[in-house]
Amino acid sequence: MVDRMLSRSAAEKLLMHARLVTEPRWTPLPHQVPPPGDWYGWLLLAGRGAGKTDACARYIHEHVYGPPCLPGPVPHWIGIIAPTHGDAATSCYAGPSGLRVHSPEAQMTTRQGGTVIRWPNGSEAKIFGAHSPEDVERLRSGGNRCVVWAEELAAWRYLDDTWDQMRFGLRTGPRPHWIASTTPKPRALIKKLAAGEVQNVRLTRATTYDNPHLPEDIRQALEDAYGGTQIGRQELYADVIDADENALWTRATIDDHRVRPDEVPALIRKSVGVDPSGGRGEQGIVVVGKAMVPQPVDDPSRPLKQRMPLAHGYVLADRTCHLSPDGWGRRAVQAAVDYEADDICVEVNFGGDMAVHTIRAAADAMGINIPIRTVRATRGKKVRAEPVSALSEQGRWHMAGEFPELEDQMCTWYDELDWSPDRLDAMVWPAWHQRIVKATMTGTTSSKGLATATRAIG
C-alpha cells in the first residue's frame, strides 16, 4: 500500500513537471538566456527594469526541475541572498518577477532555522540577507548549496564577507555554481567581475531599453529620475561609473584616508546630519564625529600654531532611507541613540518646521531627549560641500568603514546635475555644525549662510 502511495505521488510530480516545462507562458529575451558551457558564475549586469530578476527566477525554476543534484528526497539545496532578508522574500519570491510567478506551486514558509521556499519535488531554497554581521553568520551556518542566486549583488551592505561565505557553502552536487542579478555600483568586487577578472564567470549586459515589456509609465519614471545624468549611465545603461571628473571627491582620496571603525580616535562631538529631501526621494541620515588630532611634528621649531591639533571629521554611519515621516524620524533618532550623538542637525529648507516636528515626535515616542539643531542653506550644495572635500584632500576627513551609496554620490555628483545628493548633503551639514570646517575656507561665503548658523530646538 505504501509503495502504491509513493508511486502515485511520484507520478503526480512528474505530471506537474511536464505541465510546467511545456506551458508557453514565458519567452526569454536574448539577455535572459543563460550562457552555454560549464561556468561557475553567471552575472547579469543590467539596468533597472531590464528583466534581470525575472531571468534569475526562471533559472532557479528550471534548475529545480532539472537533473537532481542530490540523491534522496531533496534533489536540490538552493541559496537565495538579497540585500536584506525582506528583499529576498519580496523581490525574489513574491514580487511580480519572482519565483511565485514561475513556480506557483512553490510555497514559502518560516520555520525554526529560517525562511525556506519548498517545491513539491522536495527541493528547498533558503533565503538570506547581506545587511548585517548577523546575516553573514547565518549564511556561515546555513548549510551547503548546489546553486545560489545573488539578487542585487552590488547593493549588499556586507558584500565581501557575504560573498566569501556564499562561495564557501557552494559545494553540493556535481556542479555547484551561482547566478547574480544586479544593477552595477562601483564596488571592488563588481568591478572585478565586470572586467572579467574572476575565473570562469560569464557576463551578460543589458540596458533598461532592452526590455520591450517594461510598462511605459515605469520607463518614463526612470527616465525622469536618471535621464541625461551621470548616474543614469549606471541605473539605465548598466555602466560601472567609478567617478566623474567634475565631482568633488575621487575614489583614491577617499581610500587614502579611510580608517577602520576601531581606528577612530576619541571623539569630542558626534552629530546626526539629516537632509529630509522634501518628499522627493531618500532622507539622508549620516552620523559624523569630530576629533582633535595632533599634527605630525617633523620640526620642533615650527610655530606653536602649526603644531596645534587639528579638527578631523569621521563618517561613522549612513542610515539614509526612503520611509514615511514617522519612519525616517525614528531612524534618525535611533542613529543618535546607537552612536551616542550629542545632537541631530536637520536641514529645514524643505519641510521647514515639519522636519523638526517629525524628529521631535519620533524622539518623544521613543522616550529619547536629544537636542535638535536646525540649519538653513542660503548657498548652493557645491559651496557647502567644497570645504569638506578640501578636508579630504588634507587628510582630515575620513570614512570609518565603507559606505558605498554615500561614496557613489561623493564621486559622481556635481552641481550641474538635476538630482539631489541627499546622503552627501546629510554628511556635509555636521561638518559645518561642528565647525570642522569654517566659513572662511570658502573665501566669500559667510558663516551665517551656512551650517554654522544653527538654532537649538529644545
Coordinates of C-alpha atoms in Angstrom, one line a residue:
M1 CA 0.0 0.0 0.0
V2 CA 2.9 2.3 0.9
D3 CA 4.6 1.6 -2.5
R4 CA 1.4 2.5 -4.3
M5 CA 1.1 5.8 -2.5
L6 CA 4.7 6.6 -3.3
S7 CA 4.2 5.7 -6.9
R8 CA 1.1 7.8 -7.2
S9 CA 2.9 10.8 -5.6
A10 CA 5.8 10.4 -7.9
A11 CA 3.5 10.3 -10.9
E12 CA 1.7 13.5 -9.8
K13 CA 5.0 15.3 -9.5
L14 CA 6.1 14.1 -13.0
L15 CA 2.8 15.3 -14.4
M16 CA 3.2 18.7 -12.7
H17 CA 6.8 19.0 -14.0
A18 CA 5.6 18.2 -17.6
R19 CA 2.9 20.9 -17.4
L20 CA 5.3 23.5 -16.1
V21 CA 8.1 22.9 -18.6
T22 CA 5.8 22.7 -21.6
E23 CA 3.5 25.6 -20.7
P24 CA 4.3 28.5 -23.1
R25 CA 4.0 31.3 -20.6
W26 CA 7.5 32.7 -20.6
T27 CA 9.6 33.6 -23.6
P28 CA 13.1 34.8 -22.6
L29 CA 14.7 37.9 -24.1
P30 CA 18.1 37.4 -25.5
H31 CA 19.9 38.7 -22.4
Q32 CA 17.7 36.4 -20.2
V33 CA 19.1 33.2 -21.7
P34 CA 21.9 31.6 -19.5
P35 CA 25.2 31.4 -21.3
P36 CA 26.3 28.0 -22.5
G37 CA 29.1 26.0 -21.0
D38 CA 30.2 24.7 -17.6
W39 CA 30.6 28.0 -15.9
Y40 CA 30.9 28.7 -12.2
G41 CA 29.1 32.0 -12.1
W42 CA 26.7 34.0 -14.3
L43 CA 26.5 37.7 -13.7
L44 CA 23.5 39.5 -15.3
L45 CA 24.6 43.2 -15.1
A46 CA 21.6 45.2 -16.2
G47 CA 19.8 48.5 -15.9
R48 CA 16.6 48.9 -13.9
G49 CA 13.6 47.2 -15.4
A50 CA 15.7 45.1 -17.8
G51 CA 14.3 41.8 -16.5
K52 CA 17.2 40.5 -14.6
T53 CA 15.2 39.3 -11.6
D54 CA 12.8 37.6 -14.0
A55 CA 15.7 35.8 -15.7
C56 CA 17.2 34.5 -12.4
A57 CA 13.8 33.4 -11.0
R58 CA 13.2 31.4 -14.2
Y59 CA 16.7 29.9 -14.0
I60 CA 16.1 28.7 -10.4
H61 CA 12.7 27.2 -11.5
E62 CA 14.3 25.2 -14.3
H63 CA 17.2 24.1 -12.1
V64 CA 14.7 22.8 -9.5
Y65 CA 13.0 20.6 -12.2
G66 CA 16.3 19.7 -13.9
P67 CA 18.5 16.7 -13.1
P68 CA 18.8 16.2 -9.3
C69 CA 22.0 17.4 -7.7
L70 CA 21.5 15.2 -4.6
P71 CA 20.1 11.7 -4.1
G72 CA 17.1 11.3 -1.8
P73 CA 14.0 13.3 -1.1
V74 CA 15.6 16.7 -1.5
P75 CA 17.1 16.9 -5.0
H76 CA 18.3 20.5 -4.7
W77 CA 19.5 22.7 -1.9
I78 CA 19.5 26.3 -3.1
G79 CA 20.5 29.6 -1.5
I80 CA 18.9 33.0 -2.3
I81 CA 20.7 36.0 -1.0
A82 CA 19.5 39.6 -1.3
P83 CA 20.4 43.0 0.3
T84 CA 18.1 42.2 3.1
H85 CA 16.1 39.1 4.2
G86 CA 12.9 41.1 3.4
D87 CA 14.2 41.8 -0.1
A88 CA 14.7 38.1 -0.7
A89 CA 11.2 37.3 0.4
T90 CA 9.5 40.1 -1.6
S91 CA 11.6 40.5 -4.8
C92 CA 12.9 37.0 -5.3
Y93 CA 9.7 35.2 -4.3
A94 CA 6.6 37.3 -4.0
G95 CA 7.3 40.1 -6.5
P96 CA 6.0 40.5 -10.0
S97 CA 9.1 38.8 -11.4
G98 CA 9.7 36.4 -8.5
L99 CA 9.6 32.7 -8.1
R100 CA 5.9 32.7 -7.4
V101 CA 5.3 33.7 -11.0
H102 CA 7.5 30.9 -12.4
S103 CA 6.9 28.3 -9.8
P104 CA 3.3 29.0 -8.5
E105 CA 3.4 25.6 -6.8
A106 CA 6.3 26.6 -4.6
Q107 CA 5.5 27.7 -1.0
M108 CA 7.5 30.0 1.2
T109 CA 7.3 29.2 4.9
T110 CA 9.2 30.4 8.0
R111 CA 10.2 27.7 10.4
Q112 CA 12.9 27.1 13.1
G113 CA 16.2 27.9 11.4
G114 CA 14.9 30.4 8.8
T115 CA 12.7 31.1 5.8
V116 CA 12.6 28.5 3.1
I117 CA 10.8 28.0 -0.3
R118 CA 9.8 24.5 -0.9
W119 CA 8.7 22.8 -4.2
P120 CA 6.5 19.7 -4.5
N121 CA 9.5 17.6 -5.7
G122 CA 11.3 18.2 -2.3
S123 CA 13.7 20.9 -3.5
E124 CA 14.3 23.7 -1.0
A125 CA 15.7 27.3 -1.2
K126 CA 16.7 29.1 1.9
I127 CA 16.7 32.9 1.9
F128 CA 19.4 35.1 3.4
G129 CA 20.1 38.8 3.8
A130 CA 23.5 40.6 3.5
H131 CA 22.8 43.7 5.6
S132 CA 24.4 42.9 9.0
P133 CA 27.1 40.8 10.6
E134 CA 24.3 38.6 11.9
D135 CA 23.3 37.9 8.3
V136 CA 26.8 36.9 7.5
E137 CA 26.8 34.5 10.5
R138 CA 23.5 33.0 9.4
L139 CA 25.0 32.3 6.0
R140 CA 28.0 30.8 7.5
S141 CA 25.8 28.2 9.3
G142 CA 23.2 28.0 6.6
G143 CA 24.4 24.7 5.1
N144 CA 25.9 23.7 1.7
R145 CA 24.1 24.6 -1.5
C146 CA 24.1 23.4 -5.1
V147 CA 23.3 26.8 -6.6
V148 CA 23.0 30.3 -5.2
W149 CA 21.0 33.2 -6.6
A150 CA 22.6 36.6 -5.6
E151 CA 20.0 39.3 -6.1
E152 CA 21.1 42.9 -6.4
L153 CA 24.6 41.9 -5.6
A154 CA 26.1 45.4 -5.8
A155 CA 23.7 46.6 -3.1
W156 CA 24.8 44.1 -0.4
R157 CA 26.0 46.1 2.5
Y158 CA 28.4 43.4 3.7
L159 CA 29.4 42.4 0.2
D160 CA 32.9 40.9 0.7
D161 CA 32.1 38.9 3.8
T162 CA 28.8 37.6 2.4
W163 CA 30.4 36.8 -0.9
D164 CA 33.1 34.7 0.8
Q165 CA 30.6 32.8 2.9
M166 CA 28.4 32.2 -0.1
R167 CA 31.3 30.6 -2.0
F168 CA 32.4 28.5 0.9
G169 CA 28.9 27.0 1.0
L170 CA 28.8 26.2 -2.7
R171 CA 29.9 22.6 -2.5
T172 CA 26.9 20.3 -3.1
G173 CA 26.2 18.3 -6.1
P174 CA 28.1 17.7 -9.3
R175 CA 28.4 21.3 -10.4
P176 CA 28.0 23.9 -7.6
H177 CA 27.5 27.4 -9.2
W178 CA 26.0 30.8 -8.7
I179 CA 23.9 33.3 -10.7
A180 CA 23.7 37.0 -9.9
S181 CA 21.4 39.8 -10.9
T182 CA 22.3 43.4 -10.2
T183 CA 22.4 47.0 -11.4
P184 CA 26.1 47.9 -11.1
K185 CA 27.8 50.0 -8.5
P186 CA 31.5 50.9 -8.5
R187 CA 32.4 48.4 -5.7
A188 CA 35.7 46.5 -5.9
L189 CA 34.1 43.1 -6.4
I190 CA 31.6 44.3 -9.0
K191 CA 34.4 46.0 -11.0
K192 CA 36.4 42.8 -10.9
L193 CA 33.5 40.7 -12.1
A194 CA 32.6 43.2 -14.8
A195 CA 36.2 43.3 -16.0
G196 CA 36.4 39.5 -16.4
E197 CA 39.0 39.2 -13.6
V198 CA 37.2 36.4 -11.8
Q199 CA 37.8 32.9 -13.3
N200 CA 35.0 31.0 -15.0
V201 CA 32.4 33.8 -14.7
R202 CA 30.2 34.7 -17.7
L203 CA 28.9 38.2 -18.0
T204 CA 25.7 39.3 -19.7
R205 CA 24.9 43.0 -20.0
A206 CA 21.5 44.7 -20.7
T207 CA 20.0 48.1 -20.5
T208 CA 16.6 49.3 -19.4
Y209 CA 15.7 49.7 -23.1
D210 CA 16.4 46.0 -23.9
N211 CA 13.1 45.0 -22.2
P212 CA 10.2 45.8 -24.6
H213 CA 7.8 44.5 -22.0
L214 CA 8.6 47.2 -19.4
P215 CA 5.5 49.4 -18.9
E216 CA 5.8 52.8 -20.4
D217 CA 4.9 54.6 -17.2
I218 CA 7.8 52.8 -15.4
R219 CA 10.2 53.6 -18.2
Q220 CA 9.2 57.2 -18.2
A221 CA 9.6 57.4 -14.4
L222 CA 13.1 56.0 -14.7
E223 CA 14.0 58.5 -17.4
D224 CA 12.6 61.4 -15.4
A225 CA 14.8 60.3 -12.5
Y226 CA 18.0 59.5 -14.3
G227 CA 17.8 60.6 -17.9
G228 CA 20.8 62.7 -19.0
T229 CA 22.7 62.3 -15.8
Q230 CA 26.0 60.6 -15.0
I231 CA 24.2 58.2 -12.6
G232 CA 21.8 57.4 -15.4
R233 CA 24.6 55.6 -17.2
Q234 CA 24.6 53.2 -14.2
E235 CA 20.9 52.9 -13.5
L236 CA 19.7 52.8 -17.1
Y237 CA 22.6 51.5 -19.2
A238 CA 24.4 49.3 -16.6
D239 CA 27.8 51.0 -16.9
V240 CA 30.1 50.8 -13.9
I241 CA 30.6 54.5 -13.1
D242 CA 33.6 54.7 -10.9
A243 CA 33.8 58.5 -10.7
D244 CA 33.1 61.7 -12.6
E245 CA 35.9 64.2 -13.3
N246 CA 33.6 67.0 -12.3
A247 CA 32.9 65.6 -8.9
L248 CA 34.4 67.0 -5.7
W249 CA 35.9 63.7 -4.5
T250 CA 37.9 60.9 -6.1
R251 CA 37.9 57.2 -5.0
A252 CA 41.7 57.5 -4.4
T253 CA 41.3 60.4 -2.0
I254 CA 38.6 58.6 0.0
D255 CA 40.5 55.3 0.1
D256 CA 43.8 57.1 1.1
H257 CA 42.3 58.4 4.3
R258 CA 39.8 55.6 5.1
V259 CA 40.1 54.1 8.6
R260 CA 38.6 51.0 10.2
P261 CA 35.9 51.7 12.8
D262 CA 38.3 50.6 15.6
E263 CA 40.9 53.1 14.4
V264 CA 38.7 56.2 15.1
P265 CA 40.3 58.3 17.9
A266 CA 38.5 59.7 20.9
L267 CA 35.7 61.9 19.6
I268 CA 34.8 65.1 21.3
R269 CA 31.5 65.5 19.5
K270 CA 29.1 63.4 17.4
S271 CA 26.1 64.6 15.3
V272 CA 23.5 63.0 13.1
G273 CA 23.1 65.0 9.9
V274 CA 19.6 64.9 8.3
D275 CA 18.6 66.0 4.9
P276 CA 14.8 65.4 4.7
S277 CA 14.6 65.6 0.9
G278 CA 11.2 67.3 1.0
G279 CA 9.4 64.1 0.0
R280 CA 11.3 63.9 -3.3
G281 CA 13.4 60.9 -2.6
E282 CA 15.7 59.5 0.1
Q283 CA 16.0 61.0 3.5
G284 CA 19.7 61.5 4.1
I285 CA 20.8 60.4 7.6
V286 CA 24.6 60.3 8.3
V287 CA 26.4 60.2 11.6
V288 CA 29.7 62.2 11.8
G289 CA 32.2 62.6 14.7
K290 CA 34.8 65.2 15.4
A291 CA 38.2 64.6 16.9
M292 CA 41.2 66.8 17.6
V293 CA 44.2 65.1 16.1
P294 CA 47.8 66.2 16.8
Q295 CA 49.8 67.2 13.7
P296 CA 52.9 65.3 12.9
V297 CA 55.8 67.2 14.4
D298 CA 58.8 67.0 12.0
D299 CA 60.3 70.2 13.1
P300 CA 60.0 71.3 16.8
S301 CA 61.0 74.8 15.8
R302 CA 57.8 75.3 13.8
P303 CA 55.5 78.0 15.3
L304 CA 53.2 76.7 18.0
K305 CA 50.1 77.4 15.9
Q306 CA 51.4 75.0 13.2
R307 CA 51.8 72.3 15.9
M308 CA 48.4 72.5 17.4
P309 CA 45.9 69.7 17.0
L310 CA 43.6 70.0 14.0
A311 CA 39.9 69.1 13.8
H312 CA 39.3 65.9 11.8
G313 CA 35.9 64.5 10.7
Y314 CA 34.9 60.8 10.8
V315 CA 31.8 59.4 9.0
L316 CA 30.6 56.7 11.3
A317 CA 27.3 55.6 9.7
D318 CA 25.0 56.1 6.8
R319 CA 21.4 55.4 7.9
T320 CA 19.8 57.0 4.8
C321 CA 16.4 55.6 4.0
H322 CA 13.2 56.2 2.0
L323 CA 10.5 56.0 4.6
S324 CA 7.4 57.7 5.8
P325 CA 7.9 60.8 8.1
D326 CA 7.5 58.7 11.2
G327 CA 9.8 56.0 9.8
W328 CA 12.7 58.4 8.9
G329 CA 12.2 60.4 12.1
R330 CA 12.6 57.2 14.2
R331 CA 15.6 56.1 12.1
A332 CA 17.4 59.4 12.7
V333 CA 16.7 59.3 16.5
Q334 CA 17.8 55.6 16.6
A335 CA 21.1 56.6 14.9
A336 CA 21.6 59.2 17.6
V337 CA 21.0 56.6 20.3
D338 CA 23.2 53.9 18.6
Y339 CA 26.2 56.3 18.3
E340 CA 25.5 58.3 21.5
A341 CA 25.3 61.5 19.4
D342 CA 25.3 64.9 21.1
D343 CA 22.6 66.3 18.8
I344 CA 20.7 65.9 15.5
C345 CA 21.4 68.5 12.8
V346 CA 18.5 68.9 10.4
E347 CA 18.3 70.9 7.2
V348 CA 15.0 72.8 7.0
N349 CA 14.9 74.3 3.5
F350 CA 12.4 71.6 2.6
G351 CA 9.7 71.0 5.1
G352 CA 10.6 73.8 7.5
D353 CA 9.2 73.2 10.9
M354 CA 7.7 69.9 9.8
A355 CA 11.1 68.3 9.7
V356 CA 11.8 69.4 13.3
H357 CA 8.3 68.2 14.3
T358 CA 8.9 64.9 12.7
I359 CA 12.1 64.2 14.6
R360 CA 10.8 65.6 17.9
A361 CA 7.6 63.4 17.7
A362 CA 9.8 60.4 17.0
A363 CA 12.1 61.2 19.9
D364 CA 9.1 61.7 22.3
A365 CA 7.5 58.4 21.1
M366 CA 10.8 56.6 21.7
G367 CA 11.4 58.3 25.1
I368 CA 14.6 60.0 23.9
N369 CA 15.7 63.5 24.8
I370 CA 18.0 64.7 22.1
P371 CA 18.8 68.3 21.1
I372 CA 17.8 69.2 17.6
R373 CA 19.8 71.9 15.7
T374 CA 18.3 73.4 12.5
V375 CA 20.4 74.7 9.6
R376 CA 19.2 76.6 6.6
A377 CA 21.1 76.8 3.3
T378 CA 21.4 80.1 1.5
R379 CA 24.1 78.9 -0.8
G380 CA 24.3 76.0 -3.3
K381 CA 25.3 72.5 -2.5
K382 CA 28.6 72.8 -4.1
V383 CA 29.6 75.8 -2.0
R384 CA 28.7 73.8 1.1
A385 CA 30.5 70.6 0.0
E386 CA 33.7 72.1 -1.3
P387 CA 35.3 72.8 2.1
V388 CA 34.6 69.3 3.2
S389 CA 36.2 68.0 0.0
A390 CA 39.2 70.1 0.8
L391 CA 39.4 68.4 4.2
S392 CA 39.6 65.1 2.4
E393 CA 42.5 66.3 0.3
Q394 CA 44.2 67.5 3.5
G395 CA 43.7 64.0 5.1
R396 CA 41.3 65.4 7.7
W397 CA 38.0 63.8 6.5
H398 CA 37.7 60.0 7.0
M399 CA 35.3 57.3 6.2
A400 CA 35.2 54.9 9.2
G401 CA 34.4 51.8 7.2
E402 CA 32.8 51.6 3.7
F403 CA 29.7 53.4 2.7
P404 CA 29.1 52.5 -1.0
E405 CA 26.0 54.6 -1.7
L406 CA 27.3 57.7 0.0
E407 CA 30.7 57.3 -1.7
D408 CA 29.0 56.9 -5.0
Q409 CA 27.3 60.3 -4.5
M410 CA 30.6 61.9 -3.4
C411 CA 32.4 60.7 -6.5
T412 CA 29.7 61.2 -9.2
W413 CA 27.7 64.3 -8.1
Y414 CA 28.4 67.8 -9.4
D415 CA 26.4 70.9 -9.3
E416 CA 25.1 70.8 -12.9
L417 CA 23.2 67.6 -12.3
D418 CA 19.4 67.8 -11.7
W419 CA 19.3 65.3 -8.8
S420 CA 19.9 65.9 -5.2
P421 CA 22.6 64.0 -3.3
D422 CA 20.7 63.5 -0.1
R423 CA 23.4 61.4 1.5
L424 CA 26.1 63.9 0.6
D425 CA 24.1 66.8 2.0
A426 CA 23.4 64.9 5.3
M427 CA 27.2 64.3 5.6
V428 CA 28.1 67.9 4.9
W429 CA 25.8 69.5 7.5
P430 CA 27.6 68.2 10.6
A431 CA 31.0 69.3 9.2
W432 CA 29.7 72.9 9.4
H433 CA 27.6 72.5 12.5
Q434 CA 30.6 71.0 14.5
R435 CA 32.9 73.7 13.0
I436 CA 35.2 71.1 11.5
V437 CA 35.2 73.4 8.5
K438 CA 34.9 77.2 8.9
A439 CA 33.2 79.7 6.6
T440 CA 36.4 81.4 6.0
M441 CA 37.6 78.4 4.0
T442 CA 35.1 79.3 1.2
G443 CA 36.5 82.8 0.8
T444 CA 33.3 84.6 0.1
T445 CA 30.6 82.6 2.0
S446 CA 29.6 83.9 5.4
S447 CA 29.1 81.6 8.3
K448 CA 25.6 82.9 8.6
G449 CA 24.7 81.5 5.2
L450 CA 25.9 78.0 6.1
A451 CA 25.6 75.4 8.7
T452 CA 27.4 77.3 11.4
A453 CA 24.3 79.3 11.8
T454 CA 22.3 76.8 13.9
R455 CA 19.3 77.1 16.1
A456 CA 18.7 74.8 19.1
I457 CA 15.2 73.3 19.4
G458 CA 14.6 72.1 22.9

